[in-house]
Amino acid sequence: MIGIVVPAHDEEETLGACIASLQVAATHPALQAEPVRIVIVLDACRDGSAAIACQAGVARLEVAFTNVGRARHHGACWAIDQGARWLAFTDADTVVEDDWLARQIASTADVVCGSVHLLDWQTLPRALRRRYLDSRRATPDGHHIHGANLGVSVAAYLAVGGFSPLTADEDVALVEALRQRGFTVDWLQEMRVRTSSRRAARAPGGLGALLQSLE
């Protein structure tokens, strides 16, 4: 079984599209009908996110962590308890491509890191787009890590204790811990997701905060 974990904090505007894209990805022929369980970790939500998840028929966990690292880990533990062998992570303001899961499962690595593209890119101010691209180029090897586009085997995840209880960069910390333990990483630039270009950041240090800092 494949588990998909999505932390959400007041994401009623984007959660429905996110879940719909995940449900399509879960039916890709390359998965050969392997079961996929989607769990939305509703972290201190005060809006209609829970109702959206309920209507979509996906699993829901309600917590009050206000901590993305803890929320991701809580969802991962639930998926593992359900029998998951692979964990896929994205964010509630993100839409995945149809082959998102298929590309992860096709990899022979212990962890896969994909790329992120911004929704409404053309509507962003030109200066902001330029500064954003400059910030991306600041990583010389192009190895960017995004919690919105990440997959890991359960064996590797458990070996390093999973996500740390961090409010930001929990994804970077996880991948670094895996690399230090000798687990293999596949940098799949062709495994793309489209994520919100909003600057009203939900998580400190996340993509929204980066865009806000570049304005």
XYZ file of C-alpha atoms in Angstrom:
215
model
C 0.000 0.000 0.000
C 1.071 3.576 -0.734
C 0.287 6.306 1.777
C -0.134 9.958 0.795
C 0.173 12.482 3.620
C -1.083 16.059 3.297
C -0.821 18.527 6.200
C -3.438 21.273 6.080
C -3.913 24.452 8.099
C -6.968 26.412 6.954
C -6.705 25.353 3.306
C -10.345 25.321 2.192
C -9.555 27.359 -0.930
C -7.046 24.870 -2.342
C -7.610 21.519 -0.620
C -10.321 20.251 -2.963
C -8.128 20.602 -6.057
C -5.232 18.991 -4.227
C -7.250 15.929 -3.220
C -8.781 15.579 -6.691
C -5.315 15.508 -8.286
C -4.121 12.916 -5.767
C -7.099 10.704 -6.446
C -6.300 10.758 -10.168
C -2.621 9.980 -9.514
C -3.698 7.048 -7.318
C -5.359 5.349 -10.288
C -2.391 5.488 -12.685
C -2.057 2.191 -14.593
C 1.633 1.879 -13.666
C 0.614 1.330 -10.030
C -1.054 -1.935 -11.100
C -4.038 -1.280 -8.827
C -1.915 -1.127 -5.669
C -4.048 0.393 -2.893
C -3.429 4.056 -2.100
C -4.611 5.743 1.086
C -4.775 9.529 1.303
C -4.760 11.159 4.730
C -5.282 14.851 5.398
C -3.767 16.000 8.680
C -5.986 18.904 9.703
C -3.709 20.944 11.933
C -5.615 23.537 13.963
C -8.066 24.152 11.114
C -10.842 26.660 11.755
C -12.282 26.760 8.264
C -14.030 24.265 6.011
C -11.020 22.053 5.304
C -12.408 19.134 7.308
C -15.707 19.209 5.423
C -13.883 19.233 2.081
C -11.775 16.222 3.073
C -14.867 14.416 4.344
C -16.792 15.056 1.122
C -13.829 13.776 -0.905
C -13.893 10.512 1.040
C -10.299 10.604 2.258
C -8.996 9.872 5.747
C -8.781 12.772 8.186
C -6.731 13.317 11.321
C -7.501 16.381 13.425
C -4.636 17.737 15.523
C -3.632 21.035 17.087
C 0.128 21.043 16.588
C 0.528 24.167 14.442
C 3.765 22.447 13.471
C 4.258 21.056 9.988
C 6.936 18.566 11.020
C 4.705 17.015 13.651
C 1.713 17.038 11.311
C 3.606 15.239 8.536
C 4.980 12.680 10.988
C 1.564 12.083 12.540
C 0.132 11.352 9.114
C 3.080 9.147 8.208
C 2.618 7.061 11.345
C -1.066 6.619 10.519
C -0.220 5.461 6.985
C 2.419 3.048 8.287
C -0.106 1.595 10.722
C -2.420 1.043 7.738
C 0.275 -1.049 6.057
C 2.034 1.462 3.804
C 5.336 0.453 2.230
C 5.897 3.868 0.607
C 5.060 7.377 1.812
C 4.352 10.275 -0.543
C 4.104 13.829 0.765
C 2.647 16.998 -0.675
C 0.959 20.176 0.563
C -2.672 21.220 0.623
C -2.068 24.154 -1.738
C -0.471 21.894 -4.351
C -1.709 19.982 -7.391
C 0.216 16.889 -8.518
C 0.507 15.448 -12.020
C -1.213 12.234 -13.084
C 2.048 10.249 -12.991
C 3.262 11.681 -9.675
C 3.011 8.405 -7.765
C 3.998 6.287 -10.757
C 7.327 8.120 -11.072
C 8.054 7.610 -7.374
C 7.327 3.900 -7.441
C 9.373 3.446 -10.614
C 12.480 4.766 -8.849
C 14.835 2.326 -7.167
C 15.993 4.947 -4.643
C 15.032 5.123 -0.971
C 13.825 8.702 -1.296
C 12.742 10.802 -4.269
C 12.736 14.594 -4.458
C 10.743 16.314 -7.195
C 10.445 19.829 -8.546
C 7.960 22.576 -7.751
C 6.404 24.987 -10.229
C 4.383 27.998 -9.166
C 0.736 28.344 -10.086
C -0.160 31.666 -11.728
C 3.505 32.214 -12.585
C 2.713 34.665 -15.379
C 0.668 36.858 -13.038
C 3.554 37.449 -10.648
C 5.467 40.726 -10.951
C 8.414 40.380 -13.314
C 10.909 41.524 -10.674
C 9.607 38.923 -8.230
C 9.920 36.175 -10.834
C 13.507 37.198 -11.538
C 14.469 37.234 -7.855
C 12.774 33.869 -7.342
C 14.720 32.288 -10.190
C 17.934 33.807 -8.822
C 17.217 32.220 -5.441
C 16.724 28.844 -7.143
C 20.037 29.138 -8.962
C 21.768 29.760 -5.633
C 21.665 25.986 -5.122
C 24.494 25.015 -7.488
C 23.616 21.342 -7.944
C 19.908 22.067 -8.412
C 19.038 19.623 -5.641
C 16.051 21.361 -4.109
C 14.019 19.655 -1.387
C 10.292 20.304 -1.078
C 7.851 18.777 1.375
C 5.267 19.418 -1.357
C 6.980 16.865 -3.610
C 8.702 14.126 -1.683
C 8.523 10.346 -1.406
C 10.319 7.871 0.848
C 10.230 4.171 1.591
C 8.783 3.257 4.966
C 11.930 1.303 5.863
C 14.132 4.364 5.296
C 11.676 6.690 7.045
C 11.582 4.547 10.168
C 15.359 4.104 10.173
C 15.907 7.826 10.776
C 12.900 8.407 13.022
C 10.834 10.295 10.458
C 10.187 14.025 10.323
C 11.555 16.151 13.140
C 9.037 18.361 15.001
C 10.124 21.507 13.168
C 7.963 24.439 12.071
C 10.067 24.797 8.905
C 12.699 22.868 6.927
C 11.465 19.544 8.268
C 11.751 18.206 4.721
C 15.390 19.286 4.410
C 16.222 17.760 7.800
C 14.643 14.441 6.814
C 16.486 14.136 3.518
C 19.774 15.135 5.140
C 19.302 12.500 7.841
C 18.618 9.904 5.155
C 21.703 10.898 3.184
C 23.890 10.727 6.279
C 22.660 7.188 6.900
C 23.608 6.186 3.360
C 20.137 5.957 1.855
C 19.899 6.689 -1.853
C 18.219 9.826 -3.203
C 16.714 10.245 -6.664
C 16.442 13.887 -7.794
C 13.503 13.699 -10.198
C 13.181 17.092 -11.867
C 10.597 15.605 -14.224
C 8.364 14.690 -11.247
C 6.561 18.003 -11.016
C 3.884 19.540 -8.849
C 2.252 22.950 -9.104
C 1.989 24.861 -5.861
C 0.425 28.115 -4.761
C 2.296 31.341 -5.426
C 0.603 33.090 -2.519
C 2.737 35.223 -0.259
C 0.485 34.844 2.802
C 2.657 32.105 4.268
C 1.114 29.271 6.302
C 4.481 27.974 7.522
C 7.435 30.132 8.575
C 10.377 29.504 6.312
C 8.228 27.882 3.617
C 7.754 28.820 -0.021
C 5.210 31.528 0.765
C 7.623 33.136 3.211
C 10.368 33.016 0.575
C 8.169 34.729 -2.004
C 7.171 37.341 0.544
C 10.815 38.058 1.339
C 11.559 38.580 -2.355
C 8.876 41.217 -2.911
